[in-house]
Amino acid sequence: AQSVTQPDIHITVSEGASLELRCNYSYGATPYLFWYVQSPGQGLQLLLKYFSGDTLVQGIKGFEAEFKRSQSSFNLRKPSVHWSDAAEYFCAVESGGGADGLTFGKGTHLIIQP
Amino acid sequence: GAVVSQHPSRVICKSGTSVKIECRSLDFQATTMFWYRQFPKQSLMLMATSNEGSKATYEQGVEKDKFLINHASLTLSTLTVTSAHPEDSSFYICSAKNLGQGGYTEAFFGQGTRLTVV
């Protein structure tokens, strides 16, 4: 069975500083990987996704993520965070068949301090 | 991207009553829809997968008689929480995809429904 681990429950970053949110997955083959952001009481917004090809993927709002097969990781990064980035971030994996739902990590709560 | 509309966004119901949540794909045919549940400050857990015209497949531990899923058309799936109790209070989110095109297609999420049972 596939699984996703987000080891950091909370992360606090100063506004303007860089950000890296960690995500490790467990899956037998190359999965499809996603990062979503969720503001309080809201639905999910897709930040970026990786299916194949270039292992560094660019997303919306200045986010990027790098797929590292050797480390089973798909970490999310942003060079300079803004106060509006404060939210819950979820990493998710989907099997290659596409007929199954997504498996989500437990999420990382990002706090931005002035 | 494609649009999935979920309705209502918020609902409060009395304990013992039933509540229906709708998930519509507005600009594509959703052969497959997924229903997730999210408890406060927790992750999303897949409840069930429904394919148009077929019975839903429920994840282990999800009561199919409590959470009735209907996917009668290619644009609409409904989740009915029957005889709701306070412990059913949660955030319910649907997603939809079209598996009829061949190859991989991603799922698109609705905005979620906050259910509060009092």
PDB file of C-alpha atoms in Angstrom:
ATOM      1  CA  ALA A   1       0.000   0.000   0.000  1.00  0.00           C
ATOM      2  CA  GLN A   2       1.193   3.493  -0.718  1.00  0.00           C
ATOM      3  CA  SER A   3       1.847   5.974   2.061  1.00  0.00           C
ATOM      4  CA  VAL A   4       2.997   9.550   2.485  1.00  0.00           C
ATOM      5  CA  THR A   5       4.994  10.979   5.362  1.00  0.00           C
ATOM      6  CA  GLN A   6       5.234  14.649   6.151  1.00  0.00           C
ATOM      7  CA  PRO A   7       7.567  14.678   9.133  1.00  0.00           C
ATOM      8  CA  ASP A   8       6.963  18.283  10.155  1.00  0.00           C
ATOM      9  CA  ILE A   9       3.600  18.987  11.751  1.00  0.00           C
ATOM     10  CA  HIS A  10       4.335  22.697  12.191  1.00  0.00           C
ATOM     11  CA  ILE A  11       6.906  24.956  10.591  1.00  0.00           C
ATOM     12  CA  THR A  12       7.489  28.604  11.438  1.00  0.00           C
ATOM     13  CA  VAL A  13       9.265  30.814   8.938  1.00  0.00           C
ATOM     14  CA  SER A  14       9.962  34.519   8.895  1.00  0.00           C
ATOM     15  CA  GLU A  15       8.408  36.496   6.104  1.00  0.00           C
ATOM     16  CA  GLY A  16      10.865  36.765   3.245  1.00  0.00           C
ATOM     17  CA  ALA A  17      12.816  33.698   4.284  1.00  0.00           C
ATOM     18  CA  SER A  18      13.078  30.533   2.255  1.00  0.00           C
ATOM     19  CA  LEU A  19      10.896  27.511   2.855  1.00  0.00           C
ATOM     20  CA  GLU A  20      11.223  23.782   2.430  1.00  0.00           C
ATOM     21  CA  LEU A  21       8.468  21.347   3.351  1.00  0.00           C
ATOM     22  CA  ARG A  22       9.413  17.705   3.413  1.00  0.00           C
ATOM     23  CA  CYS A  23       7.507  14.822   1.917  1.00  0.00           C
ATOM     24  CA  ASN A  24       8.499  11.165   1.656  1.00  0.00           C
ATOM     25  CA  TYR A  25       6.421   8.530  -0.040  1.00  0.00           C
ATOM     26  CA  SER A  26       6.284   4.783  -0.136  1.00  0.00           C
ATOM     27  CA  TYR A  27       5.181   3.168  -3.354  1.00  0.00           C
ATOM     28  CA  GLY A  28       6.384   0.271  -5.459  1.00  0.00           C
ATOM     29  CA  ALA A  29       6.739   2.164  -8.708  1.00  0.00           C
ATOM     30  CA  THR A  30       7.000   5.793  -9.677  1.00  0.00           C
ATOM     31  CA  PRO A  31       3.890   7.437  -8.321  1.00  0.00           C
ATOM     32  CA  TYR A  32       2.127  10.572  -9.334  1.00  0.00           C
ATOM     33  CA  LEU A  33       2.922  13.212  -6.720  1.00  0.00           C
ATOM     34  CA  PHE A  34       1.059  16.332  -5.719  1.00  0.00           C
ATOM     35  CA  TRP A  35       1.263  19.250  -3.341  1.00  0.00           C
ATOM     36  CA  TYR A  36      -1.941  20.953  -2.227  1.00  0.00           C
ATOM     37  CA  VAL A  37      -2.529  23.972  -0.020  1.00  0.00           C
ATOM     38  CA  GLN A  38      -5.556  24.464   2.190  1.00  0.00           C
ATOM     39  CA  SER A  39      -6.516  27.673   3.943  1.00  0.00           C
ATOM     40  CA  PRO A  40      -8.673  27.394   7.087  1.00  0.00           C
ATOM     41  CA  GLY A  41     -12.167  26.178   6.282  1.00  0.00           C
ATOM     42  CA  GLN A  42     -11.422  26.037   2.580  1.00  0.00           C
ATOM     43  CA  GLY A  43     -10.993  23.351  -0.022  1.00  0.00           C
ATOM     44  CA  LEU A  44      -7.776  22.225  -1.635  1.00  0.00           C
ATOM     45  CA  GLN A  45      -5.776  24.178  -4.164  1.00  0.00           C
ATOM     46  CA  LEU A  46      -3.283  22.324  -6.316  1.00  0.00           C
ATOM     47  CA  LEU A  47       0.177  23.888  -6.136  1.00  0.00           C
ATOM     48  CA  LEU A  48       2.027  21.518  -8.442  1.00  0.00           C
ATOM     49  CA  LYS A  49       2.265  17.945  -9.604  1.00  0.00           C
ATOM     50  CA  TYR A  50       4.827  15.478 -10.896  1.00  0.00           C
ATOM     51  CA  PHE A  51       4.028  12.739 -13.335  1.00  0.00           C
ATOM     52  CA  SER A  52       7.272  12.140 -15.209  1.00  0.00           C
ATOM     53  CA  GLY A  53      10.111  13.947 -16.947  1.00  0.00           C
ATOM     54  CA  ASP A  54      11.995  16.829 -15.398  1.00  0.00           C
ATOM     55  CA  THR A  55      12.331  16.139 -11.702  1.00  0.00           C
ATOM     56  CA  LEU A  56      12.124  19.811 -10.776  1.00  0.00           C
ATOM     57  CA  VAL A  57       8.580  21.036 -11.241  1.00  0.00           C
ATOM     58  CA  GLN A  58       7.326  24.565 -11.037  1.00  0.00           C
ATOM     59  CA  GLY A  59       3.968  25.417  -9.569  1.00  0.00           C
ATOM     60  CA  ILE A  60       1.789  28.363  -8.807  1.00  0.00           C
ATOM     61  CA  LYS A  61       2.544  31.136  -6.313  1.00  0.00           C
ATOM     62  CA  GLY A  62       6.289  30.728  -6.750  1.00  0.00           C
ATOM     63  CA  PHE A  63       6.474  27.182  -5.397  1.00  0.00           C
ATOM     64  CA  GLU A  64       8.592  24.405  -6.794  1.00  0.00           C
ATOM     65  CA  ALA A  65       9.236  20.807  -5.846  1.00  0.00           C
ATOM     66  CA  GLU A  66      11.925  18.298  -6.653  1.00  0.00           C
ATOM     67  CA  PHE A  67      11.330  14.598  -7.116  1.00  0.00           C
ATOM     68  CA  LYS A  68      14.220  12.477  -5.872  1.00  0.00           C
ATOM     69  CA  ARG A  69      13.659   8.827  -6.603  1.00  0.00           C
ATOM     70  CA  SER A  70      16.683   7.679  -4.599  1.00  0.00           C
ATOM     71  CA  GLN A  71      15.306   9.332  -1.489  1.00  0.00           C
ATOM     72  CA  SER A  72      11.605   8.716  -2.226  1.00  0.00           C
ATOM     73  CA  SER A  73      11.096  12.390  -1.603  1.00  0.00           C
ATOM     74  CA  PHE A  74       9.139  15.223  -3.140  1.00  0.00           C
ATOM     75  CA  ASN A  75      10.006  18.309  -1.107  1.00  0.00           C
ATOM     76  CA  LEU A  76       8.268  21.615  -1.664  1.00  0.00           C
ATOM     77  CA  ARG A  77      10.278  24.829  -1.742  1.00  0.00           C
ATOM     78  CA  LYS A  78       9.787  28.539  -2.049  1.00  0.00           C
ATOM     79  CA  PRO A  79      12.657  31.042  -2.067  1.00  0.00           C
ATOM     80  CA  SER A  80      10.821  33.821  -0.225  1.00  0.00           C
ATOM     81  CA  VAL A  81       7.578  33.335   1.678  1.00  0.00           C
ATOM     82  CA  HIS A  82       4.826  35.874   2.059  1.00  0.00           C
ATOM     83  CA  TRP A  83       2.409  36.227   4.958  1.00  0.00           C
ATOM     84  CA  SER A  84      -0.351  34.951   2.665  1.00  0.00           C
ATOM     85  CA  ASP A  85       1.436  31.601   2.397  1.00  0.00           C
ATOM     86  CA  ALA A  86       0.366  30.700   5.929  1.00  0.00           C
ATOM     87  CA  ALA A  87      -1.820  27.626   5.492  1.00  0.00           C
ATOM     88  CA  GLU A  88      -1.879  23.852   5.691  1.00  0.00           C
ATOM     89  CA  TYR A  89       0.139  22.009   3.062  1.00  0.00           C
ATOM     90  CA  PHE A  90      -0.562  18.457   1.998  1.00  0.00           C
ATOM     91  CA  CYS A  91       1.609  16.137  -0.036  1.00  0.00           C
ATOM     92  CA  ALA A  92      -0.273  13.382  -1.852  1.00  0.00           C
ATOM     93  CA  VAL A  93       0.484  10.334  -3.957  1.00  0.00           C
ATOM     94  CA  GLU A  94      -1.576   8.494  -6.502  1.00  0.00           C
ATOM     95  CA  SER A  95      -0.898   5.145  -8.095  1.00  0.00           C
ATOM     96  CA  GLY A  96      -0.075   5.123 -11.757  1.00  0.00           C
ATOM     97  CA  GLY A  97      -3.319   3.500 -12.738  1.00  0.00           C
ATOM     98  CA  GLY A  98      -5.264   6.601 -11.802  1.00  0.00           C
ATOM     99  CA  ALA A  99      -8.361   4.690 -10.766  1.00  0.00           C
ATOM    100  CA  ASP A 100      -7.603   4.983  -7.086  1.00  0.00           C
ATOM    101  CA  GLY A 101      -7.950   8.010  -4.913  1.00  0.00           C
ATOM    102  CA  LEU A 102      -5.113  10.030  -3.540  1.00  0.00           C
ATOM    103  CA  THR A 103      -3.259   9.130  -0.383  1.00  0.00           C
ATOM    104  CA  PHE A 104      -2.475  12.242   1.613  1.00  0.00           C
ATOM    105  CA  GLY A 105       0.165  12.981   4.173  1.00  0.00           C
ATOM    106  CA  LYS A 106      -0.894  14.355   7.535  1.00  0.00           C
ATOM    107  CA  GLY A 107      -0.093  17.877   6.483  1.00  0.00           C
ATOM    108  CA  THR A 108       2.317  20.605   7.568  1.00  0.00           C
ATOM    109  CA  HIS A 109       0.972  23.745   9.161  1.00  0.00           C
ATOM    110  CA  LEU A 110       2.984  26.731   7.980  1.00  0.00           C
ATOM    111  CA  ILE A 111       3.195  29.758  10.238  1.00  0.00           C
ATOM    112  CA  ILE A 112       4.665  32.989   8.944  1.00  0.00           C
ATOM    113  CA  GLN A 113       6.094  35.375  11.487  1.00  0.00           C
ATOM    114  CA  PRO A 114       6.695  39.051  10.709  1.00  0.00           C
TER     115      PRO A 114
ATOM    116  CA  GLY B   1      -8.314  23.174 -15.064  1.00  0.00           C
ATOM    117  CA  ALA B   2     -11.680  21.508 -14.897  1.00  0.00           C
ATOM    118  CA  VAL B   3     -14.282  22.664 -12.373  1.00  0.00           C
ATOM    119  CA  VAL B   4     -15.948  20.575  -9.710  1.00  0.00           C
ATOM    120  CA  SER B   5     -18.763  22.163  -7.748  1.00  0.00           C
ATOM    121  CA  GLN B   6     -19.766  20.866  -4.345  1.00  0.00           C
ATOM    122  CA  HIS B   7     -22.982  21.859  -2.616  1.00  0.00           C
ATOM    123  CA  PRO B   8     -23.759  22.876   0.036  1.00  0.00           C
ATOM    124  CA  SER B   9     -20.599  24.454   1.369  1.00  0.00           C
ATOM    125  CA  ARG B  10     -21.933  24.353   4.909  1.00  0.00           C
ATOM    126  CA  VAL B  11     -24.805  22.477   6.496  1.00  0.00           C
ATOM    127  CA  ILE B  12     -26.059  22.102  10.030  1.00  0.00           C
ATOM    128  CA  CYS B  13     -28.483  19.302  10.775  1.00  0.00           C
ATOM    129  CA  LYS B  14     -30.112  17.742  13.780  1.00  0.00           C
ATOM    130  CA  SER B  15     -28.954  14.421  15.117  1.00  0.00           C
ATOM    131  CA  GLY B  16     -30.895  11.569  13.537  1.00  0.00           C
ATOM    132  CA  THR B  17     -31.634  13.311  10.263  1.00  0.00           C
ATOM    133  CA  SER B  18     -30.064  12.676   6.865  1.00  0.00           C
ATOM    134  CA  VAL B  19     -28.010  15.085   4.809  1.00  0.00           C
ATOM    135  CA  LYS B  20     -27.228  14.967   1.102  1.00  0.00           C
ATOM    136  CA  ILE B  21     -24.087  16.478  -0.400  1.00  0.00           C
ATOM    137  CA  GLU B  22     -23.781  16.972  -4.148  1.00  0.00           C
ATOM    138  CA  CYS B  23     -20.650  16.891  -6.260  1.00  0.00           C
ATOM    139  CA  ARG B  24     -20.918  18.075  -9.862  1.00  0.00           C
ATOM    140  CA  SER B  25     -18.395  18.196 -12.655  1.00  0.00           C
ATOM    141  CA  LEU B  26     -19.271  21.328 -14.598  1.00  0.00           C
ATOM    142  CA  ASP B  27     -17.217  21.038 -17.755  1.00  0.00           C
ATOM    143  CA  PHE B  28     -16.165  17.435 -18.105  1.00  0.00           C
ATOM    144  CA  GLN B  29     -17.582  13.956 -17.758  1.00  0.00           C
ATOM    145  CA  ALA B  30     -16.651  12.414 -14.444  1.00  0.00           C
ATOM    146  CA  THR B  31     -16.493   8.668 -14.872  1.00  0.00           C
ATOM    147  CA  THR B  32     -15.038   8.360 -11.406  1.00  0.00           C
ATOM    148  CA  MET B  33     -15.624  10.367  -8.258  1.00  0.00           C
ATOM    149  CA  PHE B  34     -13.941  10.105  -4.890  1.00  0.00           C
ATOM    150  CA  TRP B  35     -15.251  11.127  -1.499  1.00  0.00           C
ATOM    151  CA  TYR B  36     -12.915  12.159   1.291  1.00  0.00           C
ATOM    152  CA  ARG B  37     -13.415  13.059   4.909  1.00  0.00           C
ATOM    153  CA  GLN B  38     -11.291  15.435   6.922  1.00  0.00           C
ATOM    154  CA  PHE B  39     -11.511  15.729  10.683  1.00  0.00           C
ATOM    155  CA  PRO B  40     -10.386  19.016  12.268  1.00  0.00           C
ATOM    156  CA  LYS B  41      -6.668  19.562  11.960  1.00  0.00           C
ATOM    157  CA  GLN B  42      -6.200  16.187  10.296  1.00  0.00           C
ATOM    158  CA  SER B  43      -5.526  14.893   6.852  1.00  0.00           C
ATOM    159  CA  LEU B  44      -7.977  13.804   4.184  1.00  0.00           C
ATOM    160  CA  MET B  45      -9.002  10.177   4.257  1.00  0.00           C
ATOM    161  CA  LEU B  46     -10.525   8.458   1.263  1.00  0.00           C
ATOM    162  CA  MET B  47     -13.981   7.144   2.095  1.00  0.00           C
ATOM    163  CA  ALA B  48     -15.147   5.674  -1.170  1.00  0.00           C
ATOM    164  CA  THR B  49     -14.714   5.567  -4.915  1.00  0.00           C
ATOM    165  CA  SER B  50     -17.691   5.665  -7.232  1.00  0.00           C
ATOM    166  CA  ASN B  51     -17.845   4.899 -10.910  1.00  0.00           C
ATOM    167  CA  GLU B  52     -20.773   6.115 -12.966  1.00  0.00           C
ATOM    168  CA  GLY B  53     -23.537   3.552 -13.058  1.00  0.00           C
ATOM    169  CA  SER B  54     -21.865   1.221 -10.565  1.00  0.00           C
ATOM    170  CA  LYS B  55     -21.990   0.667  -6.848  1.00  0.00           C
ATOM    171  CA  ALA B  56     -19.430   2.575  -4.860  1.00  0.00           C
ATOM    172  CA  THR B  57     -16.371   0.891  -3.416  1.00  0.00           C
ATOM    173  CA  TYR B  58     -15.873   1.781   0.219  1.00  0.00           C
ATOM    174  CA  GLU B  59     -12.599   1.908   2.107  1.00  0.00           C
ATOM    175  CA  GLN B  60     -12.131  -0.326   5.084  1.00  0.00           C
ATOM    176  CA  GLY B  61     -13.928   0.949   8.147  1.00  0.00           C
ATOM    177  CA  VAL B  62     -16.406   3.152   6.266  1.00  0.00           C
ATOM    178  CA  GLU B  63     -20.018   2.151   6.826  1.00  0.00           C
ATOM    179  CA  LYS B  64     -21.701   1.908   3.450  1.00  0.00           C
ATOM    180  CA  ASP B  65     -25.165   1.944   5.002  1.00  0.00           C
ATOM    181  CA  LYS B  66     -24.407   5.226   6.741  1.00  0.00           C
ATOM    182  CA  PHE B  67     -22.664   6.950   3.862  1.00  0.00           C
ATOM    183  CA  LEU B  68     -24.775   6.312   0.788  1.00  0.00           C
ATOM    184  CA  ILE B  69     -23.144   7.223  -2.493  1.00  0.00           C
ATOM    185  CA  ASN B  70     -24.967   7.547  -5.768  1.00  0.00           C
ATOM    186  CA  HIS B  71     -23.259   8.229  -9.077  1.00  0.00           C
ATOM    187  CA  ALA B  72     -26.110   7.977 -11.529  1.00  0.00           C
ATOM    188  CA  SER B  73     -24.789  10.348 -14.173  1.00  0.00           C
ATOM    189  CA  LEU B  74     -21.465  11.447 -15.608  1.00  0.00           C
ATOM    190  CA  THR B  75     -21.713  14.831 -13.961  1.00  0.00           C
ATOM    191  CA  LEU B  76     -23.220  14.174 -10.554  1.00  0.00           C
ATOM    192  CA  SER B  77     -22.410  12.120  -7.505  1.00  0.00           C
ATOM    193  CA  THR B  78     -24.148  12.447  -4.158  1.00  0.00           C
ATOM    194  CA  LEU B  79     -23.127  11.479  -0.664  1.00  0.00           C
ATOM    195  CA  THR B  80     -25.947  11.022   1.829  1.00  0.00           C
ATOM    196  CA  VAL B  81     -25.085  10.836   5.493  1.00  0.00           C
ATOM    197  CA  THR B  82     -27.945   8.877   6.994  1.00  0.00           C
ATOM    198  CA  SER B  83     -29.086   9.181  10.590  1.00  0.00           C
ATOM    199  CA  ALA B  84     -26.332  11.665  11.260  1.00  0.00           C
ATOM    200  CA  HIS B  85     -24.779  11.927  14.690  1.00  0.00           C
ATOM    201  CA  PRO B  86     -22.388  14.505  16.154  1.00  0.00           C
ATOM    202  CA  GLU B  87     -19.420  12.234  15.456  1.00  0.00           C
ATOM    203  CA  ASP B  88     -20.229  12.522  11.744  1.00  0.00           C
ATOM    204  CA  SER B  89     -19.451  16.230  11.902  1.00  0.00           C
ATOM    205  CA  SER B  90     -16.565  16.739   9.549  1.00  0.00           C
ATOM    206  CA  PHE B  91     -15.369  18.328   6.325  1.00  0.00           C
ATOM    207  CA  TYR B  92     -16.333  16.255   3.297  1.00  0.00           C
ATOM    208  CA  ILE B  93     -14.559  16.792  -0.038  1.00  0.00           C
ATOM    209  CA  CYS B  94     -15.193  15.202  -3.388  1.00  0.00           C
ATOM    210  CA  SER B  95     -12.962  14.889  -6.404  1.00  0.00           C
ATOM    211  CA  ALA B  96     -13.722  13.804  -9.929  1.00  0.00           C
ATOM    212  CA  LYS B  97     -11.875  12.546 -12.953  1.00  0.00           C
ATOM    213  CA  ASN B  98     -12.558  11.200 -16.399  1.00  0.00           C
ATOM    214  CA  LEU B  99     -10.964   7.814 -16.937  1.00  0.00           C
ATOM    215  CA  GLY B 100     -12.637   7.330 -20.291  1.00  0.00           C
ATOM    216  CA  GLN B 101     -10.044   9.207 -22.323  1.00  0.00           C
ATOM    217  CA  GLY B 102      -7.203   6.737 -22.016  1.00  0.00           C
ATOM    218  CA  GLY B 103      -3.930   7.503 -20.320  1.00  0.00           C
ATOM    219  CA  TYR B 104      -3.660   9.281 -17.017  1.00  0.00           C
ATOM    220  CA  THR B 105      -5.959  12.117 -16.035  1.00  0.00           C
ATOM    221  CA  GLU B 106      -5.764  13.976 -12.778  1.00  0.00           C
ATOM    222  CA  ALA B 107      -8.586  14.445 -10.315  1.00  0.00           C
ATOM    223  CA  PHE B 108     -10.163  17.824  -9.637  1.00  0.00           C
ATOM    224  CA  PHE B 109     -11.457  18.717  -6.196  1.00  0.00           C
ATOM    225  CA  GLY B 110     -14.623  20.377  -5.032  1.00  0.00           C
ATOM    226  CA  GLN B 111     -14.489  23.084  -2.406  1.00  0.00           C
ATOM    227  CA  GLY B 112     -15.762  20.845   0.366  1.00  0.00           C
ATOM    228  CA  THR B 113     -18.797  20.703   2.644  1.00  0.00           C
ATOM    229  CA  ARG B 114     -18.636  21.482   6.341  1.00  0.00           C
ATOM    230  CA  LEU B 115     -21.176  19.252   8.089  1.00  0.00           C
ATOM    231  CA  THR B 116     -22.136  20.009  11.669  1.00  0.00           C
ATOM    232  CA  VAL B 117     -24.530  17.680  13.436  1.00  0.00           C
ATOM    233  CA  VAL B 118     -26.151  19.117  16.561  1.00  0.00           C
TER     234      VAL B 118
END
